[in-house]
Amino acid sequence: MMLPPASPGDSEAASSGARDMDDEDLVEELLATVNSARAFAEFRRTQRKECANLLRWLQLVLPLLEELRDSAPPLTDDAYRRLVLLARAFSAARRLLRSCHDGSKIFLVLRSHHFHNGRCLLRILAIFTLLPPRRRRPQALESEAVQGRFRSVYERMNSALDGMPYSELSISDEVMEQVELMNAQLTRSKKRADTQDIELSMDLMVILEHRDGDRNADRAILERLAKKLELQTLADLRAETMAIKKLINERNGQSGDSTKQIIELLNKFKEVAGVDEKNVLGEVSVTKSLDKCPSLMIPNDFLCPITFAIMTDPVIVASGQTYERRSIQKWLDSGERTCPKTRQPLAHLSLAPNYALKNLILQWCDKNKVELQKREPEPAAEQDEQRQHRAAGEDIPSLVEGMSSIHLDVQRKAVKKIRMLSKECPENRTLIADSGGIPALIGLLACPDKKVQENTVTSLLNLSIDESNKKQITKGGAIPLIIEILRSGSAEAQENSAATLFSLSMIDENKLLIGRLGGISPLVELLKNGSVRGKKDAATAIFNLVLNQQNKARATQAGIVPALMKIVDDDGGALNMVDEALSIFLLLSSHAACCGEIGTPPFIEKLVRLIKEGTPKNKECALSVLLELGSKNKPMLVHALRFGLHEHLSRIAKNGTSRAQRKANSLIQLARKCY
């Protein structure tokens, strides 16, 4: 989920009562923005220092965001408003860092050395007799200097963080102090004056103003500029050419005069480097109006983010991004489950054709006489597999009809085949749904035949990968029937019923619906007595369901606490589910009734033992649960301290993982208040 675009008055927009996204989504958006900004490791030389400072400040806010994600406190209106402002500031910072990472070096230096100090520089130049003193001010190439964009980002971050209600957010003291120190540095940065490279500024002015001067002098200055801007090699000049083409395309005919100056400078750098412009780099030219210059660059939206080639078969993934089908399919086939561009986890793996974009690409290619690259022939094995899929796909309507047959044998064969086809590819899942397969499957859930039940619920599990199918399955009344199979079906049917409920619970309203319909009690039963796979499926579903506050009480009433305690006791056994159990305990500990059942001396002692002897992940989870319990009930923390907690905290604070260190330090500070 993306933030709404910032309005001219960010503060007013953010202070309105409506919330455009959930609290958790907002925090995840902030974390994703910072993490994507961290991917920019190299920056243009003229902005390198400022970018490094900005990136460092963004990373200093990470501990604050991670604590918010882990504790998930309900956000007050003031806290939500400030986090929205911070998210917009971070988005502006990411755009600025990207510009300084891969933008045109010439464009950036002209914006950085914006001629707002033109008169002063002209006096300097007159002293050196490089230019005749003139009264006119040189034309500003842009209305906003890069330094001004940095100051704007600093001001927006400072405004968002200034007065952040840390106490309402349950933020640890050391994280609060770190963020406040960083915010003080931001305040000083806002007041800092521009520190420009005077020699670079003068060289730029000489080249831009010197039309008919000494060519040898110009060449010496150009060589000096090329060295400072790192535009001396063929690779550098090729990259700069592409960056300028992108800039021209984005401007779409605006700022024509300054664009001409940028191109003139590029051509001078090429000339100094001895590059054959037409044969090696390709010519960058600009029409008189720069109006609709499609030939200058392929529109970015037409290029696959993976291959950077024009897409011939664009498809949309769950994150909303578009890729070439073969490229993204290879990505998914390699086991990846995130969006390559945004790094967001994909809620499902189906690929939807982007017909609108494909038509735009075809129109653009036809208009500009561009021949699309022919797709490489599929390997023989892939062709055979596709033929089999197509043949199977043609059978789907008859199979759907077979599931509604009055003959049990026909139903068995049809649903078994549907189960197999629904697992194989997104196209089959779409065709099954479009052929009326979901209502037919829901009708079979009540069939007394155990094998039919098993294949039916598994088919619905496969279909539920697609978001639209989740909604259709829910509206068709499948959830109570799936819960009944969870109670009384075969072992495999129970496992797959739990997995199906987890998949359907990805829709928030279904979390509450599954709880109301009695789905939590049989999940807890499966967690207690199921197979290893069944226990894991049950734990995953329960974790997602108890994100809903009402379901926490239902889970406690269903006996979730003893079941989880048994798993924690089995930390050396075959289950290997201690982290999953502790993660559910962490969610339950925010509910008063659950907290009372969890916070017993034996459980506190188990947490201390895991903090002492567990794996790094065990320690992180145990520390998180103990911090949540101890912040609400000081006697629990006192008991943990008596059981030897303090010495383990000191060790983890020095040598633990970053998350464990933060939790340990928070517990140390909390423990001081107990003495």
XYZ file of C-alpha atoms in Angstrom:
675
model
C 0.000 0.000 0.000
C 1.366 3.391 -0.985
C 0.884 6.694 0.804
C -1.429 9.244 -0.791
C 0.465 11.993 -2.598
C 1.466 14.918 -0.456
C -0.641 18.002 -0.824
C 0.837 21.513 -0.980
C 0.333 21.705 2.766
C 1.627 18.441 4.156
C 0.766 19.291 7.745
C -2.855 20.161 6.978
C -3.326 17.018 4.919
C -1.815 14.805 7.579
C -3.812 16.365 10.407
C -7.212 15.507 8.963
C -9.180 12.858 10.816
C -9.254 10.245 8.028
C -6.587 7.565 8.022
C -5.555 6.342 4.585
C -3.848 3.168 5.849
C -3.671 0.918 8.890
C -1.136 1.639 11.632
C 0.867 -1.486 10.780
C 0.857 -0.673 7.048
C 2.112 2.838 7.764
C 5.046 1.549 9.808
C 5.841 -1.083 7.155
C 5.733 1.645 4.488
C 8.276 3.679 6.468
C 10.567 0.671 6.880
C 10.298 -0.224 3.189
C 11.145 3.346 2.158
C 14.275 3.459 4.329
C 15.403 0.016 3.182
C 14.928 0.901 -0.484
C 16.895 4.143 0.036
C 19.744 2.125 1.562
C 20.128 0.338 -1.771
C 21.718 3.487 -3.225
C 25.340 2.887 -2.240
C 27.122 5.227 -4.696
C 26.397 8.882 -5.369
C 27.558 11.599 -7.741
C 30.771 13.164 -6.522
C 29.330 16.661 -6.109
C 26.573 15.379 -3.767
C 28.414 12.467 -2.148
C 28.933 14.027 1.289
C 25.380 15.356 1.612
C 23.891 12.033 0.465
C 25.987 10.121 2.989
C 24.688 12.386 5.785
C 21.079 11.986 4.690
C 21.397 8.214 4.369
C 22.985 8.010 7.826
C 20.098 9.995 9.340
C 17.520 7.769 7.666
C 19.208 4.684 9.120
C 19.273 6.230 12.599
C 15.463 6.214 12.577
C 15.341 2.464 11.819
C 15.434 1.342 15.492
C 12.400 3.551 16.199
C 10.468 2.013 13.310
C 11.502 -1.536 14.220
C 10.301 -1.069 17.802
C 6.992 0.269 16.482
C 6.669 -2.755 14.204
C 7.503 -5.224 16.982
C 5.274 -3.709 19.672
C 2.499 -2.536 17.287
C 0.981 0.016 19.722
C -2.308 1.667 18.719
C -1.383 5.042 17.242
C -2.995 8.181 18.577
C -4.045 10.808 16.038
C -0.963 12.898 16.843
C 1.415 9.952 16.477
C -0.254 8.853 13.238
C -0.065 12.392 11.812
C 3.636 12.684 12.601
C 4.410 9.279 11.101
C 2.531 10.245 7.918
C 4.628 13.423 7.710
C 7.754 11.351 8.310
C 6.734 8.927 5.544
C 6.364 11.814 3.100
C 9.708 13.232 4.149
C 11.297 9.798 3.644
C 9.730 9.500 0.180
C 11.185 12.877 -0.764
C 14.565 11.754 0.627
C 14.461 8.548 -1.407
C 13.675 10.490 -4.605
C 16.544 12.868 -3.898
C 18.981 10.031 -3.194
C 17.935 8.264 -6.381
C 18.511 11.457 -8.359
C 21.988 11.822 -6.859
C 22.640 8.108 -7.479
C 21.843 7.779 -11.175
C 20.859 11.253 -12.370
C 22.777 13.328 -14.895
C 26.037 14.573 -13.364
C 25.914 17.744 -15.445
C 22.348 18.484 -14.433
C 23.103 17.880 -10.757
C 26.194 20.073 -10.673
C 24.358 22.904 -12.427
C 21.594 22.658 -9.852
C 24.055 22.382 -6.975
C 25.959 25.444 -8.206
C 22.792 27.339 -8.876
C 23.649 30.946 -9.718
C 21.916 32.541 -6.757
C 25.352 33.964 -5.870
C 25.896 35.128 -9.453
C 26.971 38.714 -8.746
C 29.577 37.590 -6.242
C 31.013 35.058 -8.670
C 31.096 37.602 -11.476
C 33.266 39.901 -9.367
C 35.646 37.008 -8.711
C 35.764 36.193 -12.399
C 36.394 39.810 -13.284
C 39.387 39.858 -10.942
C 40.875 36.894 -12.774
C 40.074 38.641 -16.103
C 38.415 35.490 -17.327
C 35.239 37.398 -18.080
C 34.514 41.053 -18.727
C 32.667 42.435 -15.699
C 28.984 42.704 -16.503
C 26.086 43.891 -14.477
C 23.574 41.341 -15.627
C 22.927 38.266 -13.534
C 23.507 34.960 -15.392
C 20.382 33.030 -16.181
C 19.535 30.499 -13.505
C 19.393 27.053 -15.025
C 16.791 25.768 -12.558
C 14.356 27.283 -10.096
C 15.517 25.059 -7.253
C 19.077 24.074 -6.350
C 19.902 20.579 -5.127
C 21.054 22.022 -1.824
C 17.596 23.498 -1.409
C 16.071 20.052 -1.882
C 18.310 18.656 0.852
C 17.269 21.489 3.193
C 13.614 20.840 2.369
C 13.987 17.156 3.289
C 15.758 18.066 6.547
C 12.982 20.513 7.445
C 10.265 17.938 6.762
C 12.001 15.250 8.807
C 12.656 17.725 11.622
C 9.032 18.873 11.622
C 7.749 15.278 11.807
C 10.109 14.202 14.608
C 9.900 17.391 16.668
C 7.396 16.579 19.415
C 7.002 12.885 18.531
C 4.949 11.375 21.420
C 7.463 8.682 22.409
C 5.732 7.868 25.697
C 2.479 7.017 23.874
C 4.418 4.736 21.519
C 6.213 2.763 24.271
C 9.596 3.565 22.724
C 12.663 2.626 24.772
C 14.732 5.430 26.285
C 17.900 4.676 24.306
C 16.052 4.737 20.971
C 14.284 7.957 21.939
C 17.610 9.558 22.867
C 19.188 8.433 19.591
C 16.360 9.892 17.491
C 16.293 13.145 19.466
C 20.070 13.534 19.007
C 19.668 12.950 15.289
C 16.824 15.482 15.181
C 19.076 18.067 16.828
C 21.635 17.446 14.080
C 18.886 17.985 11.498
C 18.069 21.334 13.106
C 21.692 22.421 12.752
C 21.793 21.202 9.143
C 18.818 23.391 8.239
C 20.800 26.458 9.318
C 24.000 25.474 7.531
C 24.967 27.689 4.617
C 25.784 26.278 1.205
C 29.410 25.269 0.835
C 30.097 25.309 -2.866
C 33.277 24.519 -4.734
C 34.187 28.036 -5.916
C 36.631 26.799 -8.546
C 33.983 24.475 -9.961
C 31.431 27.301 -10.010
C 33.825 29.606 -11.844
C 34.743 26.925 -14.371
C 31.078 26.294 -15.111
C 30.374 30.002 -15.588
C 33.349 30.436 -17.895
C 32.270 27.538 -20.112
C 28.637 28.631 -20.205
C 29.431 32.320 -20.864
C 32.499 31.909 -23.101
C 31.109 31.587 -26.586
C 34.023 32.803 -28.701
C 36.947 32.918 -26.289
C 40.258 31.113 -26.119
C 39.568 27.495 -27.135
C 42.761 26.273 -25.450
C 41.692 27.899 -22.183
C 38.251 26.359 -22.599
C 39.785 22.923 -23.166
C 41.897 23.152 -20.011
C 38.826 24.136 -18.003
C 36.758 21.355 -19.600
C 39.404 18.762 -18.750
C 39.399 19.990 -15.148
C 35.577 19.841 -15.026
C 35.509 16.368 -16.599
C 37.893 15.107 -13.947
C 35.853 16.587 -11.096
C 32.589 15.270 -12.522
C 34.111 11.879 -13.407
C 33.147 12.212 -17.084
C 36.389 11.115 -18.708
C 35.857 7.491 -19.776
C 33.644 6.060 -22.477
C 31.554 4.198 -19.882
C 31.015 7.400 -17.859
C 29.980 9.358 -20.948
C 27.629 6.603 -22.117
C 25.936 6.525 -18.694
C 25.684 10.332 -18.693
C 24.132 10.285 -22.162
C 21.450 7.850 -21.014
C 20.806 9.930 -17.878
C 20.310 13.070 -19.989
C 17.985 11.224 -22.370
C 15.938 10.176 -19.345
C 15.925 13.773 -18.067
C 14.725 15.122 -21.422
C 11.971 12.530 -21.524
C 10.818 13.377 -17.985
C 10.768 17.109 -18.733
C 8.587 16.550 -21.792
C 9.556 19.804 -23.443
C 9.906 21.979 -20.347
C 13.000 24.119 -19.486
C 14.208 24.031 -23.087
C 17.038 26.579 -22.707
C 18.669 24.854 -19.766
C 18.321 21.481 -21.493
C 20.200 22.836 -24.497
C 22.992 24.022 -22.205
C 23.225 20.586 -20.586
C 23.493 18.925 -24.013
C 26.111 21.464 -25.142
C 28.215 20.663 -22.085
C 27.868 16.922 -22.712
C 29.003 17.343 -26.313
C 32.013 19.395 -25.169
C 33.010 16.644 -22.733
C 32.708 14.093 -25.553
C 34.875 16.229 -27.782
C 37.572 16.569 -25.103
C 37.508 12.807 -24.538
C 37.893 12.156 -28.266
C 34.661 10.194 -28.495
C 32.961 9.695 -31.854
C 29.571 10.885 -30.761
C 27.469 9.435 -33.541
C 29.142 6.058 -33.877
C 29.788 5.268 -30.227
C 27.267 6.996 -27.995
C 24.511 7.923 -30.349
C 23.441 11.500 -30.888
C 21.523 13.464 -28.269
C 19.685 16.278 -29.937
C 16.794 18.499 -29.052
C 14.094 20.031 -31.220
C 13.207 23.705 -31.019
C 10.238 23.127 -28.738
C 11.221 19.766 -27.235
C 7.541 19.007 -27.650
C 6.758 15.282 -27.483
C 10.223 13.902 -28.113
C 9.424 10.169 -28.109
C 12.498 9.279 -30.172
C 14.889 10.524 -27.499
C 14.179 7.694 -25.097
C 11.947 4.687 -24.655
C 9.356 5.502 -21.966
C 10.450 3.983 -18.663
C 7.109 2.264 -18.169
C 7.734 0.224 -21.335
C 10.929 -1.343 -19.945
C 10.991 -4.475 -17.794
C 12.636 -3.585 -14.430
C 14.548 -6.903 -14.565
C 15.916 -6.962 -18.131
C 15.576 -3.239 -19.054
C 14.226 -4.354 -22.445
C 10.918 -3.320 -24.027
C 8.261 -5.693 -22.758
C 6.446 -7.885 -25.268
C 4.243 -9.707 -22.736
C 3.835 -7.416 -19.693
C 2.188 -8.921 -16.602
C 1.232 -7.477 -13.218
C 2.349 -9.137 -9.955
C 0.706 -8.884 -6.530
C 2.671 -5.726 -5.602
C 1.191 -3.871 -8.577
C 4.490 -3.727 -10.496
C 4.694 -4.820 -14.132
C 7.357 -7.141 -15.587
C 8.058 -9.154 -18.734
C 6.319 -12.496 -18.183
C 9.336 -14.734 -18.823
C 11.607 -12.632 -16.607
C 9.327 -12.557 -13.577
C 8.431 -16.229 -14.026
C 12.122 -17.154 -13.861
C 12.416 -15.006 -10.720
C 9.517 -16.861 -9.093
C 10.694 -20.262 -10.299
C 14.014 -19.649 -8.536
C 12.139 -19.618 -5.223
C 11.849 -15.845 -4.757
C 8.638 -14.637 -3.133
C 9.224 -10.883 -3.173
C 8.715 -8.163 -5.777
C 12.135 -7.553 -7.459
C 11.581 -3.787 -7.601
C 9.966 -2.969 -4.250
C 11.202 -6.025 -2.276
C 7.696 -6.343 -0.799
C 6.507 -9.897 -0.006
C 4.047 -11.086 -2.672
C 0.627 -11.975 -1.265
C 0.147 -14.391 -4.168
C 2.096 -15.596 -7.221
C -0.469 -15.130 -9.975
C 0.457 -13.006 -12.998
C -2.206 -10.808 -14.603
C -1.680 -9.684 -18.235
C -1.306 -5.898 -18.547
C -3.246 -5.485 -21.786
C -3.465 -1.698 -21.503
C 0.300 -1.298 -21.305
C 0.857 -3.853 -24.077
C -1.403 -1.834 -26.399
C 0.460 1.382 -25.536
C 3.797 -0.301 -26.302
C 2.529 -1.586 -29.656
C 1.166 1.855 -30.581
C 4.425 3.557 -29.598
C 6.513 1.059 -31.559
C 4.312 1.436 -34.633
C 4.479 5.236 -34.462
C 8.252 5.328 -33.998
C 9.091 2.502 -36.428
C 10.534 0.377 -33.611
C 10.605 -3.355 -34.221
C 9.962 -5.344 -31.075
C 12.567 -7.970 -30.249
C 11.276 -11.413 -31.118
C 10.961 -13.750 -28.188
C 13.494 -16.537 -28.055
C 11.971 -19.915 -28.924
C 10.895 -21.855 -25.870
C 12.965 -24.953 -25.045
C 11.345 -28.169 -26.264
C 10.551 -29.313 -22.722
C 8.787 -26.034 -21.976
C 6.819 -26.251 -25.219
C 5.650 -29.777 -24.348
C 4.653 -28.658 -20.863
C 2.728 -25.690 -22.240
C 0.910 -27.924 -24.729
C -0.084 -30.204 -21.839
C -1.325 -27.221 -19.842
C -3.363 -25.968 -22.794
C -4.858 -29.397 -23.348
C -5.670 -29.716 -19.654
C -7.124 -26.219 -19.663
C -9.543 -27.216 -22.408
C -10.839 -29.980 -20.095
C -11.568 -27.652 -17.156
C -15.192 -26.745 -18.075
C -16.089 -30.441 -18.382
C -14.307 -31.190 -15.086
C -16.282 -28.443 -13.342
C -19.437 -30.001 -14.726
C -18.240 -33.409 -13.472
C -17.917 -32.094 -9.900
C -21.681 -31.448 -9.942
C -22.468 -34.975 -11.134
C -24.809 -37.209 -9.130
C -22.304 -40.060 -9.439
C -19.652 -40.190 -6.690
C -16.999 -41.774 -8.951
C -17.332 -38.927 -11.459
C -17.043 -36.380 -8.635
C -13.942 -38.096 -7.243
C -12.132 -38.122 -10.584
C -13.111 -34.563 -11.463
C -12.087 -32.981 -8.140
C -8.815 -34.935 -8.086
C -7.955 -33.543 -11.539
C -9.032 -30.022 -10.500
C -6.743 -30.282 -7.471
C -3.798 -31.113 -9.731
C -4.587 -28.417 -12.317
C -5.159 -25.693 -9.711
C -1.674 -26.328 -8.361
C 0.130 -26.117 -11.692
C -0.207 -22.560 -13.042
C -2.085 -19.247 -12.644
C -3.850 -19.661 -15.989
C -5.519 -22.857 -14.788
C -6.654 -21.177 -11.567
C -8.178 -18.329 -13.549
C -9.950 -20.708 -15.924
C -11.300 -22.840 -13.057
C -12.745 -19.742 -11.378
C -14.147 -18.357 -14.645
C -15.771 -21.730 -15.410
C -17.733 -21.749 -12.143
C -15.320 -24.039 -10.343
C -15.444 -22.277 -6.969
C -19.213 -22.737 -6.325
C -18.906 -26.357 -7.503
C -16.030 -26.989 -5.082
C -17.880 -25.330 -2.188
C -20.792 -27.665 -2.905
C -18.472 -30.663 -2.486
C -17.133 -29.575 0.929
C -20.147 -31.197 2.601
C -19.634 -34.504 0.765
C -19.287 -37.353 3.329
C -16.507 -39.008 1.283
C -13.229 -38.192 3.095
C -11.117 -38.292 -0.077
C -13.452 -35.916 -1.893
C -13.284 -33.560 1.103
C -9.487 -33.697 1.082
C -9.165 -32.958 -2.638
C -11.845 -30.265 -2.481
C -10.348 -28.269 0.388
C -6.885 -28.595 -1.186
C -8.234 -27.282 -4.503
C -9.710 -24.270 -2.672
C -6.352 -23.755 -0.951
C -4.643 -23.622 -4.361
C -7.265 -21.273 -5.791
C -7.077 -18.965 -2.760
C -3.600 -17.872 -3.856
C -5.409 -15.323 -6.064
C -6.909 -12.375 -4.168
C -10.147 -12.300 -6.173
C -10.666 -16.014 -5.513
C -10.300 -15.455 -1.753
C -13.287 -13.118 -1.850
C -15.343 -15.472 -4.017
C -14.612 -18.428 -1.720
C -15.675 -16.381 1.314
C -18.850 -15.045 -0.293
C -19.781 -18.585 -1.330
C -20.038 -19.619 2.319
C -17.003 -21.922 2.341
C -15.523 -20.922 5.718
C -17.935 -22.808 8.066
C -17.637 -25.924 5.862
C -13.830 -25.715 5.915
C -13.950 -25.382 9.712
C -16.066 -28.539 9.885
C -13.462 -30.467 7.830
C -10.806 -29.057 10.167
C -12.710 -30.693 13.042
C -13.514 -34.062 11.526
C -11.693 -34.605 8.223
C -8.729 -36.849 7.434
C -5.296 -35.834 8.704
C -4.284 -34.295 5.347
C -7.669 -32.598 4.975
C -7.238 -31.033 8.434
C -3.751 -29.782 7.584
C -4.923 -28.240 4.316
C -8.027 -26.800 5.978
C -5.765 -24.959 8.437
C -3.630 -23.699 5.549
C -6.770 -22.564 3.672
C -8.038 -20.635 6.697
C -4.638 -18.956 6.940
C -4.807 -17.983 3.267
C -8.359 -16.620 3.588
C -7.443 -14.732 6.785
C -5.089 -12.548 4.741
C -8.262 -10.504 4.160
C -8.723 -8.581 7.430
C -12.494 -8.986 7.713
C -12.057 -12.766 7.387
C -9.950 -12.838 10.568
C -12.972 -11.766 12.592
C -15.332 -13.979 10.571
C -13.253 -17.131 11.139
C -13.117 -16.347 14.857
C -16.878 -15.791 15.104
C -17.605 -19.024 13.230
C -15.577 -21.054 15.727
C -12.443 -21.637 13.666
C -9.926 -21.011 16.445
C -10.867 -23.918 18.721
C -10.186 -26.677 16.124
C -6.967 -24.915 15.134
C -5.812 -25.059 18.763
C -6.801 -28.742 18.843
C -4.700 -29.373 15.713
C -1.809 -27.504 17.360
C -2.077 -29.846 20.343
C -2.605 -33.184 18.637
C -1.863 -32.872 14.931
C 1.085 -34.118 12.887
C 4.227 -32.004 12.687
C 2.973 -30.435 9.468
C -0.474 -29.979 10.995
C 0.957 -28.214 14.041
C 2.936 -25.838 11.811
C -0.115 -25.071 9.632
C -2.208 -24.475 12.757
C 0.403 -22.182 14.339
C 0.660 -20.107 11.154
C -3.119 -19.698 10.952
C -3.454 -18.886 14.674
C -0.706 -16.259 14.481
C -2.541 -14.459 11.690
C -5.917 -14.726 13.422
C -4.788 -13.370 16.807
C -3.678 -10.175 15.122
C -7.362 -9.403 15.719
C -7.947 -8.329 19.337
C -11.197 -10.298 19.810
C -9.536 -13.490 18.604
C -6.905 -13.235 21.345
C -9.572 -13.858 23.974
C -11.079 -16.678 21.876
C -7.678 -18.361 21.540
C -7.084 -18.121 25.287
C -10.497 -19.653 26.012
C -9.710 -22.457 23.528
C -6.594 -23.432 25.503
C -3.883 -21.878 23.365
C -1.605 -21.105 26.337
C -1.049 -24.739 27.514
C -0.590 -25.826 23.894
C 2.096 -23.192 23.328
C 3.755 -23.976 26.668
C 4.131 -27.582 25.565
C 5.820 -26.440 22.348
C 8.233 -24.203 24.272
C 9.100 -27.138 26.547
C 9.926 -29.177 23.433
C 12.627 -26.716 22.312
C 15.097 -29.553 21.647
C 12.602 -31.878 19.962
C 11.508 -32.536 16.406
C 8.960 -29.731 16.237
C 11.443 -26.836 16.248
C 8.589 -24.346 16.716
C 9.749 -22.359 19.741
C 10.043 -19.117 17.764
C 6.533 -19.552 16.336
C 5.133 -20.189 19.834
C 6.897 -17.149 21.303
C 5.676 -14.961 18.425
C 2.083 -15.939 19.273
C 2.785 -15.322 22.983
C 4.008 -11.818 22.073
C 0.716 -11.033 20.345
C -1.335 -12.519 23.193
C 0.575 -10.575 25.847
C -0.957 -7.303 24.679
C -4.415 -8.553 25.807
C -5.184 -8.172 29.520
C -6.958 -11.533 29.967
C -4.283 -13.421 28.052
C -1.507 -11.598 29.886
C -2.858 -12.821 33.217
C -2.741 -16.445 32.090
C 0.691 -16.155 30.511
C 2.462 -14.223 33.256
C 3.159 -17.053 35.673
C 6.490 -17.649 37.456
C 7.136 -20.953 35.606
C 6.696 -19.231 32.238
C 8.922 -16.302 33.239
C 11.608 -18.828 34.229
C 11.267 -20.514 30.815
C 11.810 -17.161 29.126
C 14.933 -16.516 31.192
C 16.237 -19.985 30.304
C 15.720 -19.285 26.585
C 17.434 -15.896 26.950
C 20.375 -17.725 28.483
C 20.586 -20.880 26.363
C 18.439 -20.416 23.262
C 19.345 -19.711 19.638
C 19.819 -16.046 18.617
C 16.238 -16.014 17.298
C 14.952 -17.670 20.501
C 16.634 -14.932 22.517
C 15.127 -12.150 20.405
C 11.616 -13.595 20.757
C 11.945 -14.354 24.490
C 13.293 -10.860 25.202
C 10.378 -9.319 23.266
C 7.784 -11.298 25.240
C 9.445 -10.531 28.570
C 9.659 -6.819 27.716
C 5.946 -6.744 26.857
C 4.966 -8.572 30.049
C 7.407 -6.694 32.308
C 6.320 -3.266 31.093
C 2.779 -4.032 32.309
C 3.580 -6.068 35.400
C 6.724 -5.108 37.336
C 6.551 -8.141 39.715
C 7.052 -10.415 36.685
C 10.259 -8.577 35.818
C 11.396 -8.679 39.462
C 10.925 -12.451 39.423
C 12.979 -12.708 36.225
C 15.745 -10.622 37.815
C 15.796 -12.927 40.829
C 16.166 -15.834 38.449
C 19.417 -14.400 37.065
C 18.144 -12.291 34.158
C 20.426 -9.282 34.618
C 23.732 -10.958 33.819
C 22.281 -12.446 30.618
C 20.933 -9.029 29.586
C 24.353 -7.431 30.022
C 25.959 -10.055 27.818
C 23.329 -9.796 25.068
C 23.494 -5.989 25.152
C 27.153 -6.319 24.130
C 27.191 -9.370 21.869
C 23.629 -10.110 20.736
C 21.921 -9.447 17.407
C 20.896 -5.840 16.802
C 17.256 -6.542 17.685
C 18.245 -8.542 20.778
C 20.561 -5.730 21.890
C 17.742 -3.184 21.645
C 15.376 -5.394 23.645
C 18.050 -6.165 26.236
C 18.855 -2.467 26.704
C 15.151 -1.664 27.084
C 14.814 -4.366 29.739
C 17.921 -3.072 31.558
C 16.370 0.399 31.712
C 13.041 -1.048 32.847
C 14.811 -3.120 35.501
C 16.425 -0.002 36.993
C 12.966 1.297 37.808
C 12.265 -1.861 39.795
C 15.013 -1.184 42.342
